[in-house]
PDB file of C-alpha atoms in Angstrom:
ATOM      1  CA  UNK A   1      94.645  28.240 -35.101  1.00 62.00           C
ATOM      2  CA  UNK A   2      95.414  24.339 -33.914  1.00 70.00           C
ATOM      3  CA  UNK A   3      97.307  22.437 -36.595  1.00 80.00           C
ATOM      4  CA  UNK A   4      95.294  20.787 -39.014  1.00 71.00           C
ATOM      5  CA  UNK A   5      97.462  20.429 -42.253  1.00 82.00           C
ATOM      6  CA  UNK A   6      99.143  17.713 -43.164  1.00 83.00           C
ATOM      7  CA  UNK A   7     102.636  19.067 -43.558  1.00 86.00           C
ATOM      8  CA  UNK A   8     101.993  20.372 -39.350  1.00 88.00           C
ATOM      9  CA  UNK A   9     100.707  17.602 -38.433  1.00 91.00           C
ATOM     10  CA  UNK A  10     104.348  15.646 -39.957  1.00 93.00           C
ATOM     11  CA  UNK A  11     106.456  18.552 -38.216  1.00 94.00           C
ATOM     12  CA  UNK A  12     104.400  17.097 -34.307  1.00 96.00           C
ATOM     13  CA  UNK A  13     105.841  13.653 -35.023  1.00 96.00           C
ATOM     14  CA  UNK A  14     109.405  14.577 -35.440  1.00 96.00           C
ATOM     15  CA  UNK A  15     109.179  14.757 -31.778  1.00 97.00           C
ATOM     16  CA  UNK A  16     110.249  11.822 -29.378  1.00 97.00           C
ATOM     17  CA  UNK A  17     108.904  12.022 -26.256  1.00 98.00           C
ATOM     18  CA  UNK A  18     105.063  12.175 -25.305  1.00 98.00           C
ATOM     19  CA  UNK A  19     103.585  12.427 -21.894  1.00 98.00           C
ATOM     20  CA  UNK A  20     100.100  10.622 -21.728  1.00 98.00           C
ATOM     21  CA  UNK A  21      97.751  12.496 -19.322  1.00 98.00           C
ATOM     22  CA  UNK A  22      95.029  10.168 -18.835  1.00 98.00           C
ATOM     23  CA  UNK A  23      96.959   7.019 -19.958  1.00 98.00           C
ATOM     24  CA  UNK A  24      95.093   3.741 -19.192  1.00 98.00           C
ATOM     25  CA  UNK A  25      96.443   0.447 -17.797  1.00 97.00           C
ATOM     26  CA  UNK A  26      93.473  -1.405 -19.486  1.00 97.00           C
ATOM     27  CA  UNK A  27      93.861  -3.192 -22.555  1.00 97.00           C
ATOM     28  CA  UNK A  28      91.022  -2.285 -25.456  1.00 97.00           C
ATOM     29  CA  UNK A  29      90.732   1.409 -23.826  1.00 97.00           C
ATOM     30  CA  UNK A  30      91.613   4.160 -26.257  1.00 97.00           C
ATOM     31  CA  UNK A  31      93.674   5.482 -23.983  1.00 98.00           C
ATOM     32  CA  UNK A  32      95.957   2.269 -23.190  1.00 98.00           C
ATOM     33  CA  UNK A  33      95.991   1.111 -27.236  1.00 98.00           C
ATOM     34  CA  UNK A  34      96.985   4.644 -29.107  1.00 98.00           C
ATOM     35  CA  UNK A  35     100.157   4.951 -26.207  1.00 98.00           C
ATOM     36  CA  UNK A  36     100.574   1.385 -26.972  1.00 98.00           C
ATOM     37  CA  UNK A  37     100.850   1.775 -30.677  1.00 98.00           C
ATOM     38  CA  UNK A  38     102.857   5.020 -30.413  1.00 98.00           C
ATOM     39  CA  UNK A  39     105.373   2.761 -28.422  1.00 98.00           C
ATOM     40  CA  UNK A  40     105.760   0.537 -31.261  1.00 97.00           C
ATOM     41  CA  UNK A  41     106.439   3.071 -33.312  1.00 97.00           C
ATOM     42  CA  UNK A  42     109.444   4.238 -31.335  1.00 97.00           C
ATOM     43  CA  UNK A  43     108.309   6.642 -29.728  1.00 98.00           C
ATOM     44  CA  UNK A  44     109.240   7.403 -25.742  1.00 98.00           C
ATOM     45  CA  UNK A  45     106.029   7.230 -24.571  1.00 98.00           C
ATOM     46  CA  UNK A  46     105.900   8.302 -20.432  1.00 98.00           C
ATOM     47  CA  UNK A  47     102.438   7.309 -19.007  1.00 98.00           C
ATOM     48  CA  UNK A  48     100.678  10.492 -16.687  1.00 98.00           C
ATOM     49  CA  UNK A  49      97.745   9.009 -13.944  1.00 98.00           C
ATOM     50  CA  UNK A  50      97.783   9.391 -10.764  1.00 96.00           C
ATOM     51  CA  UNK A  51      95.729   6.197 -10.125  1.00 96.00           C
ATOM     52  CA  UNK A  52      98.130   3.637 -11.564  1.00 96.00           C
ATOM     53  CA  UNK A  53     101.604   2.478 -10.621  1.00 96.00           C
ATOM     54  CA  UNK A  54     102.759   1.400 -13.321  1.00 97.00           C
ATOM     55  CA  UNK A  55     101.614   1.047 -17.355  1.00 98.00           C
ATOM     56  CA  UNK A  56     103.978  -0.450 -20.115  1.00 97.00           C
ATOM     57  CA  UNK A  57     106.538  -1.436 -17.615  1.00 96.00           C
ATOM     58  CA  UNK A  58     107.036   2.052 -16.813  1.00 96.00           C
ATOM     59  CA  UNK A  59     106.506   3.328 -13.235  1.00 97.00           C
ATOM     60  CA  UNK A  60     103.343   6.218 -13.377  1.00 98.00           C
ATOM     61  CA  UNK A  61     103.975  10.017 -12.086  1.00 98.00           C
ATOM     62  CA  UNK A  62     100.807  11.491 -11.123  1.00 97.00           C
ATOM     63  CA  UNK A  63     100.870  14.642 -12.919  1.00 97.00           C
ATOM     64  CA  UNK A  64     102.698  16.699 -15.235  1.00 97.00           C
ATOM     65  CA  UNK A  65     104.878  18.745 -12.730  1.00 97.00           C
ATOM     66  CA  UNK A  66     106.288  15.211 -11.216  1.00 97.00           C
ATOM     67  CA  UNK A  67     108.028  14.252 -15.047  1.00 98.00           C
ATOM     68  CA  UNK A  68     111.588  14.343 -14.349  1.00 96.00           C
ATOM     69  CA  UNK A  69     112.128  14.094 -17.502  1.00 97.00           C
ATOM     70  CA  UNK A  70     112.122  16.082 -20.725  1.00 98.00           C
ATOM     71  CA  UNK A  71     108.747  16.166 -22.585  1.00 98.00           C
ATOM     72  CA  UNK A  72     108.158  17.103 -26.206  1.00 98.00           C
ATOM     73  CA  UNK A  73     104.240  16.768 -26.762  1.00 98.00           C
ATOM     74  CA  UNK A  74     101.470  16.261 -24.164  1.00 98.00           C
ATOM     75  CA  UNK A  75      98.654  14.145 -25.341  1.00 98.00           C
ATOM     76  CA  UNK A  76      95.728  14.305 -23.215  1.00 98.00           C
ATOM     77  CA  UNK A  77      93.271  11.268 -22.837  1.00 98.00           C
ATOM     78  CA  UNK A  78      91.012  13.295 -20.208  1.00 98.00           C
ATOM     79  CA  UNK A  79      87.560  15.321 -21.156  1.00 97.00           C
ATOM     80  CA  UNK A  80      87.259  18.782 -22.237  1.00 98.00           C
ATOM     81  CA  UNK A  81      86.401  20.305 -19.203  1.00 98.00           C
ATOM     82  CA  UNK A  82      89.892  19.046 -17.623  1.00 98.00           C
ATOM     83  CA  UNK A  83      91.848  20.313 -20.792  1.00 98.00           C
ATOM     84  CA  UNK A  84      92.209  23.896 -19.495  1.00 98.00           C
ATOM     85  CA  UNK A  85      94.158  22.627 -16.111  1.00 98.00           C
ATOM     86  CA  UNK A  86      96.431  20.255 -17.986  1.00 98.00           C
ATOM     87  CA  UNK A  87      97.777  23.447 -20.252  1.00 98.00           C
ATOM     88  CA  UNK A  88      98.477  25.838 -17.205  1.00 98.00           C
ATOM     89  CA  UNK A  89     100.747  22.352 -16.093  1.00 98.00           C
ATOM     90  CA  UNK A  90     102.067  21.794 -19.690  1.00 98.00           C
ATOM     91  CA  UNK A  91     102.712  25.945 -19.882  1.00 98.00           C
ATOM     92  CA  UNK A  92     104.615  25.559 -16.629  1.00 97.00           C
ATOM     93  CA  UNK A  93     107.578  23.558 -18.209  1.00 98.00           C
ATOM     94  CA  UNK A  94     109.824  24.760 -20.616  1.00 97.00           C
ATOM     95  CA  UNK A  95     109.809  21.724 -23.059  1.00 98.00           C
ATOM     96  CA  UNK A  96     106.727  20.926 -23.715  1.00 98.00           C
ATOM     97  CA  UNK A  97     106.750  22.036 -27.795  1.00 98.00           C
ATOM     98  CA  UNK A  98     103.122  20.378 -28.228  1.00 98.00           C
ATOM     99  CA  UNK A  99      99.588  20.077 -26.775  1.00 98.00           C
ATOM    100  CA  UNK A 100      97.305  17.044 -28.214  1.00 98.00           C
ATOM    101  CA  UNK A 101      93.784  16.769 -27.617  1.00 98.00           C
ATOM    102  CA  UNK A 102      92.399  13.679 -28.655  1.00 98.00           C
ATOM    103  CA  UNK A 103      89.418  12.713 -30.520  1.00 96.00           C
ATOM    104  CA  UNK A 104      86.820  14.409 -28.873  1.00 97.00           C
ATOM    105  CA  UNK A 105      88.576  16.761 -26.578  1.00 97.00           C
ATOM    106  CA  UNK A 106      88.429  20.193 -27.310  1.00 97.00           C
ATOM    107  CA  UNK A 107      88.719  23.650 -25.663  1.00 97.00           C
ATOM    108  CA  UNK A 108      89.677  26.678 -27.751  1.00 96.00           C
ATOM    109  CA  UNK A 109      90.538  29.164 -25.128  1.00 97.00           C
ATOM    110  CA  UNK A 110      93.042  26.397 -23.933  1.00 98.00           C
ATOM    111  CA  UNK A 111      94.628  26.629 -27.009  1.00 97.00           C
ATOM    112  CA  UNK A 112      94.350  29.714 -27.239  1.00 97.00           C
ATOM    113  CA  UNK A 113      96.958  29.766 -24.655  1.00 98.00           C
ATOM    114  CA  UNK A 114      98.949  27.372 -25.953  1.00 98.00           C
ATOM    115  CA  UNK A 115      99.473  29.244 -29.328  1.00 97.00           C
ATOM    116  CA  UNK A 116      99.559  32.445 -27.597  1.00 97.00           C
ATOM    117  CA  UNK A 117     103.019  30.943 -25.578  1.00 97.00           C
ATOM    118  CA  UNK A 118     104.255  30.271 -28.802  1.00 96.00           C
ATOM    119  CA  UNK A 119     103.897  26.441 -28.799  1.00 97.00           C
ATOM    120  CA  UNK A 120     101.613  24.172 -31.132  1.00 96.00           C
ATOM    121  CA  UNK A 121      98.386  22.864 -30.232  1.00 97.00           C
ATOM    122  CA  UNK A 122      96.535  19.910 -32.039  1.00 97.00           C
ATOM    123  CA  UNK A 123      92.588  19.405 -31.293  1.00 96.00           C
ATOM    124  CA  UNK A 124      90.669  16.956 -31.476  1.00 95.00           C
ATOM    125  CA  UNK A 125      92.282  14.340 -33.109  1.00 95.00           C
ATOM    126  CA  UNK A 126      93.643  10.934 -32.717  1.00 97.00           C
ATOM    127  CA  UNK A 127      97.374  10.495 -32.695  1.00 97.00           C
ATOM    128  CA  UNK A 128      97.090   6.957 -34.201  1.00 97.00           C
ATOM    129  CA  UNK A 129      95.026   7.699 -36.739  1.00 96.00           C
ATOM    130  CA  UNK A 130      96.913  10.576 -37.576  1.00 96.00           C
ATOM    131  CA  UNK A 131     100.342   8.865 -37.142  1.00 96.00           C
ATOM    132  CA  UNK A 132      98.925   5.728 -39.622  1.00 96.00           C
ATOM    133  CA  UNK A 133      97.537   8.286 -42.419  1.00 93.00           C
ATOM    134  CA  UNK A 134     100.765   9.857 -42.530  1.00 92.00           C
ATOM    135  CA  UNK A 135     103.047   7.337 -42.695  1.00 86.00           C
ATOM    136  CA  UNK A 136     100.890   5.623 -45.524  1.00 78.00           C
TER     137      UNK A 136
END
């Protein structure tokens, strides 16, 4: 079952590093201002699209497999359709603890998968909102 309590949800954001899949070099986007915000918040926030260069003064890999470095969570800012792909990547490497779907992305076999590998997957849900609400 994805996480959905607020006690599981606390345990994702003792975490420090997030890869953005789908992270946006545009201003006002979702998915440029909830990477944005999570870099505020201290967070190590590495950007994932393979048509950018460079977002938060951070050069861009294209993918998943070309992070050199470690990963805690993947957050994914692509639709549901693409969500199944971007596990078999995250379920490739060894740290990735977490798999978060954003608002409106969902795909419960995916997760499936996820929880089946032992690791924790949140769906459907913003990592802003959630990170505000829980540090109200």
């Amino acid at each position: 079952m994805p996480v959905d309590t607020i006690d599981d949800l606390a345990d994702v954001f003792e975490y420090e590093t997030i890869a953005v899949v789908g992270c946006s070099s545009t201003p006002g986007k979702a998915a440029h201002d909830v990477p944005n915000y999570l870099r505020k918040q201290g967070y190590d926030v590495i950007p994932v699209n393979p048509f950018a260069d460079e977002i938060f003064g951070r050069p861009v890999p294209d993918s998943l497999a070309d992070v050199e470095s470690e990963i805690d969570i993947v957050c994914l800012f692509r639709p549901s359709e693409e969500m199944s792909e971007i596990v078999d990547a995250a379920l490739e490497r060894d740290d990735i603890q977490v798999v978060w779907a954003q608002r409106g992305i969902r795909d419960d076999e995916a997760a499936a998968r996820v929880e089946d590998d032992g690791r924790v997957v949140v769906q459907d849900r913003c990592m802003m909102v959630e990170h505000r609400r829980l540090a109200a």
